[in-house]
CSV table of C-alpha atoms in Angstrom, one decimal:
chain,number,residue,atom,x,y,z
K,1,MET,CA,10.2,14.7,-4.6
K,2,LYS,CA,10.0,11.5,-2.5
K,3,PRO,CA,7.8,8.7,-4.0
K,4,ARG,CA,4.8,8.0,-1.8
K,5,LEU,CA,3.7,4.4,-1.6
K,6,ARG,CA,0.6,2.8,0.1
K,7,ILE,CA,1.6,-0.7,1.2
K,8,GLY,CA,-1.3,-3.1,1.6
K,9,THR,CA,-1.1,-5.8,4.3
K,10,ARG,CA,-3.3,-8.2,6.2
K,11,GLY,CA,-4.0,-7.1,9.8
K,12,SER,CA,-2.4,-10.0,11.7
K,13,ALA,CA,0.6,-9.3,14.0
K,14,LEU,CA,2.7,-11.4,11.7
K,15,ALA,CA,1.6,-9.7,8.5
K,16,LEU,CA,2.2,-6.3,10.1
K,17,ALA,CA,5.6,-7.3,11.2
K,18,GLN,CA,6.5,-8.6,7.8
K,19,THR,CA,5.2,-5.4,6.1
K,20,GLY,CA,7.1,-3.3,8.6
K,21,LEU,CA,10.4,-4.8,7.4
K,22,ILE,CA,9.5,-3.9,3.8
K,23,ALA,CA,8.3,-0.4,4.7
K,24,ALA,CA,11.5,0.3,6.7
K,25,ALA,CA,13.7,-0.8,3.7
K,26,LEU,CA,11.7,1.4,1.3
K,27,GLU,CA,11.9,4.4,3.7
K,28,ARG,CA,15.7,4.0,3.8
K,29,ALA,CA,15.6,4.1,0.0
K,30,GLY,CA,13.8,7.5,0.2
K,31,ALA,CA,10.1,6.6,-0.1
K,32,GLU,CA,7.3,7.9,2.0
K,33,ILE,CA,5.2,5.0,3.3
K,34,GLU,CA,1.6,4.6,4.3
K,35,THR,CA,0.5,1.2,5.6
K,36,VAL,CA,-3.1,0.1,4.6
K,37,VAL,CA,-4.7,-2.9,6.3
K,38,VAL,CA,-6.9,-5.0,4.0
K,39,SER,CA,-9.2,-7.6,5.5
K,40,THR,CA,-9.2,-10.9,3.6
K,41,PRO,CA,-11.7,-13.8,3.7
K,42,GLY,CA,-9.1,-16.0,5.4
K,43,ASP,CA,-8.9,-13.5,8.3
K,44,ARG,CA,-12.7,-13.5,8.7
K,45,SER,CA,-13.2,-17.3,8.6
K,46,SER,CA,-12.3,-20.0,11.2
K,47,ALA,CA,-13.1,-22.8,8.7
K,48,PRO,CA,-10.2,-25.1,7.7
K,49,ILE,CA,-8.1,-23.6,5.0
K,50,ALA,CA,-8.9,-26.5,2.6
K,51,GLU,CA,-12.5,-25.5,2.7
K,52,ILE,CA,-12.0,-21.8,2.0
K,53,GLY,CA,-10.0,-21.9,-1.2
K,54,VAL,CA,-7.0,-20.8,-3.1
K,55,GLY,CA,-5.8,-17.3,-2.5
K,56,VAL,CA,-7.8,-16.9,0.6
K,57,PHE,CA,-5.2,-14.6,2.2
K,58,THR,CA,-4.1,-12.8,-0.9
K,59,SER,CA,-7.0,-12.2,-3.3
K,60,ALA,CA,-8.4,-9.1,-1.5
K,61,LEU,CA,-4.9,-7.6,-1.4
K,62,ARG,CA,-4.4,-8.2,-5.1
K,63,ASP,CA,-7.8,-6.7,-5.9
K,64,ALA,CA,-7.0,-3.6,-3.9
K,65,LEU,CA,-3.7,-3.3,-5.7
K,66,ALA,CA,-5.3,-3.6,-9.2
K,67,ALA,CA,-8.0,-1.1,-8.1
K,68,ASN,CA,-5.3,1.5,-7.2
K,69,GLU,CA,-6.4,1.5,-3.6
K,70,ILE,CA,-2.8,0.5,-2.6
K,71,ASP,CA,0.5,0.7,-4.6
K,72,VAL,CA,2.3,-2.3,-3.1
K,73,ALA,CA,1.1,-5.6,-1.6
K,74,VAL,CA,3.2,-7.7,0.8
K,75,HIS,CA,2.3,-11.4,1.0
K,76,SER,CA,3.7,-14.5,2.7
K,77,TYR,CA,4.9,-16.0,-0.6
K,78,LYS,CA,3.6,-19.5,0.2
K,79,ASP,CA,0.0,-18.1,0.4
K,80,LEU,CA,0.0,-17.0,-3.3
K,81,PRO,CA,-1.7,-19.2,-5.9
K,82,THR,CA,0.9,-20.6,-8.4
K,83,ALA,CA,-0.9,-19.1,-11.4
K,84,PRO,CA,0.3,-15.5,-12.1
K,85,ASP,CA,-2.1,-12.6,-11.9
K,86,PRO,CA,-1.8,-10.7,-15.2
K,87,ARG,CA,-2.6,-7.4,-13.6
K,88,LEU,CA,0.4,-7.5,-11.3
K,89,VAL,CA,4.2,-8.2,-11.2
K,90,LEU,CA,6.3,-9.8,-8.6
K,91,ALA,CA,8.6,-6.9,-8.0
K,92,ALA,CA,10.8,-8.5,-5.3
K,93,VAL,CA,11.5,-11.6,-3.2
K,94,PRO,CA,13.5,-10.2,-0.3
K,95,PRO,CA,16.1,-12.2,1.5
K,96,ARG,CA,14.4,-15.3,2.9
K,97,GLU,CA,14.1,-16.1,6.6
K,98,ASP,CA,15.0,-19.6,7.7
K,99,PRO,CA,12.3,-21.7,5.9
K,100,ARG,CA,12.2,-24.7,8.4
K,101,ASP,CA,9.3,-25.7,10.5
K,102,ALA,CA,9.5,-25.4,14.3
K,103,LEU,CA,8.0,-27.5,17.1
K,104,CYS,CA,6.7,-25.5,20.1
K,105,ALA,CA,6.0,-28.1,22.8
K,106,ARG,CA,5.1,-28.3,26.5
K,107,ASP,CA,8.1,-28.6,28.8
K,108,ASN,CA,10.4,-27.7,25.9
K,109,LEU,CA,10.2,-31.3,24.6
K,110,THR,CA,11.6,-32.3,21.2
K,111,LEU,CA,9.6,-34.3,18.7
K,112,GLY,CA,11.4,-37.5,19.7
K,113,GLU,CA,10.7,-36.8,23.4
K,114,LEU,CA,6.9,-36.4,23.1
K,115,PRO,CA,5.2,-39.5,24.5
K,116,VAL,CA,3.1,-41.7,22.3
K,117,GLY,CA,-0.4,-40.3,21.9
K,118,SER,CA,0.7,-36.7,22.4
K,119,THR,CA,-1.5,-34.2,20.6
K,120,VAL,CA,0.2,-32.1,18.0
K,121,GLY,CA,-1.7,-29.3,16.3
K,122,THR,CA,-1.3,-28.1,12.8
K,123,GLY,CA,-3.5,-26.6,10.1
K,124,SER,CA,-1.3,-27.9,7.3
K,125,PRO,CA,-2.0,-31.3,5.5
K,126,ARG,CA,1.7,-31.2,4.5
K,127,ARG,CA,2.9,-31.1,8.1
K,128,ALA,CA,0.3,-33.6,9.3
K,129,ALA,CA,1.3,-36.1,6.6
K,130,GLN,CA,5.0,-35.8,7.4
K,131,LEU,CA,4.4,-36.0,11.1
K,132,GLU,CA,2.3,-39.2,10.7
K,133,ALA,CA,4.9,-40.7,8.3
K,134,LEU,CA,7.6,-40.4,11.1
K,135,GLY,CA,5.7,-43.2,12.9
K,136,LEU,CA,6.1,-41.7,16.4
K,137,GLY,CA,2.5,-42.5,17.5
K,138,LEU,CA,1.5,-38.9,17.8
K,139,SER,CA,-2.1,-37.7,17.5
K,140,VAL,CA,-2.1,-34.9,14.9
K,141,VAL,CA,-5.1,-32.6,15.2
K,142,PRO,CA,-6.3,-29.7,13.0
K,143,LEU,CA,-5.6,-26.2,14.1
K,144,ARG,CA,-6.5,-22.7,12.9
K,145,GLY,CA,-5.8,-19.2,14.3
K,146,ASN,CA,-3.0,-16.7,14.6
K,147,VAL,CA,0.4,-17.5,16.3
K,148,ASP,CA,-0.9,-16.4,19.8
K,149,THR,CA,-3.9,-18.6,19.5
K,150,ARG,CA,-1.9,-21.6,18.5
K,151,LEU,CA,0.8,-21.2,21.1
K,152,GLY,CA,-1.9,-20.6,23.7
K,153,LYS,CA,-3.3,-24.0,23.1
K,154,VAL,CA,0.0,-25.4,24.3
K,155,THR,CA,0.4,-23.2,27.4
K,156,SER,CA,-3.2,-23.9,28.4
K,157,GLY,CA,-2.6,-27.7,28.2
K,158,GLU,CA,-5.2,-28.2,25.4
K,159,LEU,CA,-2.4,-29.5,23.1
K,160,ASP,CA,1.0,-31.0,23.8
K,161,ALA,CA,2.7,-29.2,20.9
K,162,VAL,CA,2.1,-27.2,17.7
K,163,VAL,CA,4.2,-27.0,14.5
K,164,LEU,CA,4.7,-23.5,13.1
K,165,ALA,CA,6.9,-21.8,10.5
K,166,ARG,CA,10.1,-20.8,12.2
K,167,ALA,CA,10.2,-17.7,10.0
K,168,GLY,CA,7.0,-16.3,11.5
K,169,LEU,CA,8.2,-16.8,15.0
K,170,ALA,CA,11.5,-15.1,14.1
K,171,ARG,CA,9.7,-12.0,12.6
K,172,LEU,CA,7.6,-11.8,15.8
K,173,GLY,CA,10.6,-12.0,18.0
K,174,ARG,CA,9.4,-15.3,19.6
K,175,LEU,CA,12.2,-17.7,18.8
K,176,ASP,CA,12.5,-18.5,22.5
K,177,GLU,CA,9.2,-20.4,22.3
K,178,ILE,CA,10.7,-23.0,19.9
K,179,SER,CA,11.6,-26.3,21.5
K,180,GLU,CA,13.0,-27.8,18.3
K,181,THR,CA,13.7,-26.5,14.8
K,182,LEU,CA,12.8,-29.5,12.6
K,183,ASP,CA,15.4,-30.9,10.3
K,184,PRO,CA,14.2,-30.9,6.6
K,185,LEU,CA,15.1,-34.6,6.6
K,186,GLN,CA,12.2,-35.0,9.0
K,187,MET,CA,9.9,-32.4,7.6
K,188,LEU,CA,10.3,-30.5,4.3
K,189,PRO,CA,8.8,-27.0,4.5
K,190,ALA,CA,6.0,-25.6,2.3
K,191,PRO,CA,7.2,-24.3,-1.1
K,192,ALA,CA,8.3,-20.7,-0.5
K,193,GLN,CA,8.0,-20.9,3.3
K,194,GLY,CA,9.9,-18.1,5.0
K,195,ALA,CA,9.9,-15.9,1.8
K,196,LEU,CA,7.9,-12.8,1.2
K,197,ALA,CA,6.4,-11.7,-2.1
K,198,VAL,CA,6.2,-8.0,-2.9
K,199,GLU,CA,3.8,-7.1,-5.8
K,200,CYS,CA,2.9,-4.0,-7.7
K,201,ARG,CA,0.8,-3.2,-10.7
K,202,ILE,CA,2.3,-4.4,-14.0
K,203,ASP,CA,2.3,-1.0,-15.6
K,204,ASP,CA,3.8,0.8,-12.6
K,205,VAL,CA,7.4,0.6,-13.9
K,206,ASP,CA,8.9,3.2,-11.6
K,207,VAL,CA,7.5,1.5,-8.5
K,208,GLU,CA,8.7,-1.9,-9.7
K,209,HIS,CA,12.2,-0.6,-10.3
K,210,LEU,CA,12.4,1.0,-6.8
K,211,ILE,CA,11.1,-2.2,-5.1
K,212,ARG,CA,13.3,-4.6,-7.1
K,213,SER,CA,16.5,-2.5,-6.7
K,214,THR,CA,15.8,-2.1,-2.9
K,215,LEU,CA,14.5,-5.5,-1.9
K,216,ASP,CA,15.1,-8.3,-4.4
K,217,ASP,CA,17.4,-11.1,-3.4
K,218,GLU,CA,18.6,-13.2,-6.4
K,219,ALA,CA,19.3,-16.4,-4.5
K,220,SER,CA,16.0,-16.3,-2.6
K,221,ARG,CA,14.1,-15.7,-5.8
K,222,ALA,CA,15.8,-18.6,-7.6
K,223,ALA,CA,15.1,-21.0,-4.7
K,224,VAL,CA,11.4,-20.2,-4.3
K,225,THR,CA,10.9,-20.2,-8.1
K,226,ALA,CA,12.1,-23.8,-8.2
K,227,GLU,CA,9.9,-24.8,-5.3
K,228,ARG,CA,6.8,-23.2,-6.7
K,229,ALA,CA,7.4,-24.6,-10.2
K,230,MET,CA,7.4,-28.1,-8.6
K,231,LEU,CA,4.1,-27.2,-6.8
K,232,ALA,CA,2.6,-25.9,-10.0
K,233,ARG,CA,3.5,-29.0,-12.0
K,234,LEU,CA,1.8,-31.2,-9.4
K,235,GLU,CA,-1.2,-28.8,-9.7
K,236,ALA,CA,-1.2,-28.7,-5.9
K,237,GLY,CA,-2.6,-25.8,-4.0
K,238,CYS,CA,-0.5,-24.6,-1.1
K,239,SER,CA,-2.5,-26.6,1.4
K,240,ALA,CA,-1.8,-29.9,-0.4
K,241,PRO,CA,0.6,-32.4,1.2
K,242,VAL,CA,3.6,-31.2,-0.8
K,243,GLY,CA,6.9,-30.0,0.7
K,244,ALA,CA,9.9,-28.5,-1.1
K,245,LEU,CA,13.2,-26.9,-0.3
K,246,ALA,CA,15.8,-25.4,-2.6
K,247,ASP,CA,19.2,-24.1,-1.6
K,248,VAL,CA,22.0,-22.4,-3.6
K,249,VAL,CA,25.0,-24.6,-3.1
K,250,GLU,CA,28.6,-24.7,-4.3
K,251,ASP,CA,29.5,-27.3,-6.9
K,252,LEU,CA,32.3,-28.1,-9.3
K,253,ASP,CA,32.0,-27.7,-13.1
K,254,ASP,CA,33.6,-30.0,-15.6
K,255,GLU,CA,36.8,-28.1,-15.4
K,256,GLY,CA,37.0,-28.3,-11.6
K,257,ARG,CA,36.0,-24.7,-11.0
K,258,THR,CA,33.6,-23.8,-8.1
K,259,VAL,CA,30.2,-22.7,-9.4
K,260,LEU,CA,26.9,-22.0,-7.7
K,261,ARG,CA,24.0,-24.4,-8.4
K,262,LEU,CA,20.5,-24.8,-7.2
K,263,SER,CA,19.7,-28.0,-5.2
K,264,LEU,CA,16.0,-28.9,-4.8
K,265,ARG,CA,14.4,-31.6,-2.6
K,266,GLY,CA,10.7,-32.4,-2.9
K,267,VAL,CA,8.2,-34.6,-1.1
K,268,ALA,CA,4.6,-35.5,-1.8
K,269,ALA,CA,2.2,-37.6,0.2
K,270,THR,CA,0.0,-40.2,-1.5
K,271,PRO,CA,-3.6,-40.6,-0.6
K,272,HIS,CA,-2.5,-43.8,1.3
K,273,GLY,CA,0.0,-41.8,3.5
K,274,ASP,CA,3.2,-42.9,1.7
K,275,MET,CA,5.8,-40.2,1.3
K,276,LEU,CA,7.4,-39.9,-2.1
K,277,ARG,CA,10.8,-38.1,-2.3
K,278,ALA,CA,12.8,-36.7,-5.2
K,279,SER,CA,15.7,-34.3,-5.6
K,280,ALA,CA,17.8,-32.7,-8.4
K,281,ILE,CA,20.5,-30.1,-8.9
K,282,GLY,CA,20.7,-27.6,-11.7
K,283,ASN,CA,21.8,-24.1,-12.8
K,284,THR,CA,20.5,-21.1,-10.8
K,285,THR,CA,19.3,-19.6,-14.0
K,286,ALA,CA,17.0,-22.7,-14.7
K,287,ALA,CA,15.0,-22.7,-11.5
K,288,GLU,CA,11.6,-23.4,-13.2
K,289,GLN,CA,13.0,-26.3,-15.2
K,290,LEU,CA,14.5,-27.8,-12.0
K,291,GLY,CA,11.2,-27.6,-10.2
K,292,ARG,CA,9.3,-29.2,-13.1
K,293,ALA,CA,12.0,-32.0,-13.3
K,294,VAL,CA,11.6,-32.9,-9.6
K,295,ALA,CA,7.8,-32.8,-10.0
K,296,GLU,CA,8.1,-35.2,-13.0
K,297,GLU,CA,10.2,-37.6,-10.9
K,298,LEU,CA,7.6,-37.5,-8.1
K,299,LEU,CA,4.9,-38.2,-10.7
K,300,ASP,CA,6.9,-41.1,-12.1
K,301,LEU,CA,7.2,-42.5,-8.5
K,302,GLY,CA,3.5,-42.6,-8.3
K,303,ALA,CA,2.4,-39.2,-7.0
K,304,ALA,CA,-1.1,-38.3,-8.1
K,305,VAL,CA,-1.6,-35.0,-9.9
K,306,LEU,CA,-3.1,-33.1,-7.0
K,307,SER,CA,-5.7,-30.5,-6.8
K,308,GLY,CA,-5.7,-28.7,-3.4
K,309,PRO,CA,-6.9,-25.3,-2.3
K,310,GLY,CA,-4.6,-22.6,-1.0
K,311,GLU,CA,-3.4,-22.1,2.5
C-alpha cells in the first residue's frame, strides 16, 4: 500500500514551487501526496520582518504538523529559528540551490554600473549592511512583498534595483530577470539560503526514513549546519545582519591524500556599520563545531552578541 502524505506549505508562488519539487520526488519514491496550504502570520502582514518576530513564516506550519493536520512541512531553511522544535525532526535537507544573492536592476545594470544615489530595495538588514559597506553611494530602501511585487517595483521605475535570493528566482524559472549574480566576496548570503528544510513529527519514524532516504543530501546538510551553528552562537535571528557560506572543498591530509573538508566564511555587521569577517576549515563531520568556531572569531573581533527576530 502506498504511503499517503499531506505536505504543508505556505501559499506563495515560491513556496508552492519549492513544495512541488519535494512532492514530485516523494511521488517518484512511491508516495501519494496531498498539498495543504497553511497561512502564516508573515503572509498576512506587510510589516517589516524585524517587527513581526522569529518563525513568522514557519510557526503555523510547525503547529499544523504537531497537531497532525499535515504529515510533512517544507520550509525555506533560512526562515527557521535556530532553536530546535522538540516535537519535530529535520528529516531532510535536499540538494541546495545556488545560495548567492542576485541583483535585478533596470536596464540590466550591474551593481558597479548603478549610478550614485540609485535606489536599491531589500527587506534584509544583512543585504542592506553589506550593500552600504561596499561604499557605492547607493540608497538602500526597505522592501516587503513576494517576488512579483519586488520585481514590479523595478519595472515600474519606483526602484532602480532589488536584491533577491538567486535560488528563489531559479525555482520560479525567472533567472532571466537577474542582471548580476553577486559574488560572495561582495555579499555573503544568509545562513542556509537556497536550502530547503523538510520536517516531520519526531515519532513518525517511517515517514522520516522515507523522506531522508529520498531527499537528504549529505553535503548540503553539512554546509547549512555549519552556517546555522554560527548564527545560533551569535544569538542572531535570521533578519540580523549576519551572512555565512559553507562549501565542501577538496583538501590534502597530512599524508598528501585528497580529502573533503568544510570551508566556512562568515560576516557580521556592527551597530556602527563595520563588517567583521572570519573563516575556518574543518571536517565535514564537525559542522557545528566549525560554525561555533567562526562565530567565536567574530565575537573576538568585536561582534556584539546579537538578538534579532526571524526573517
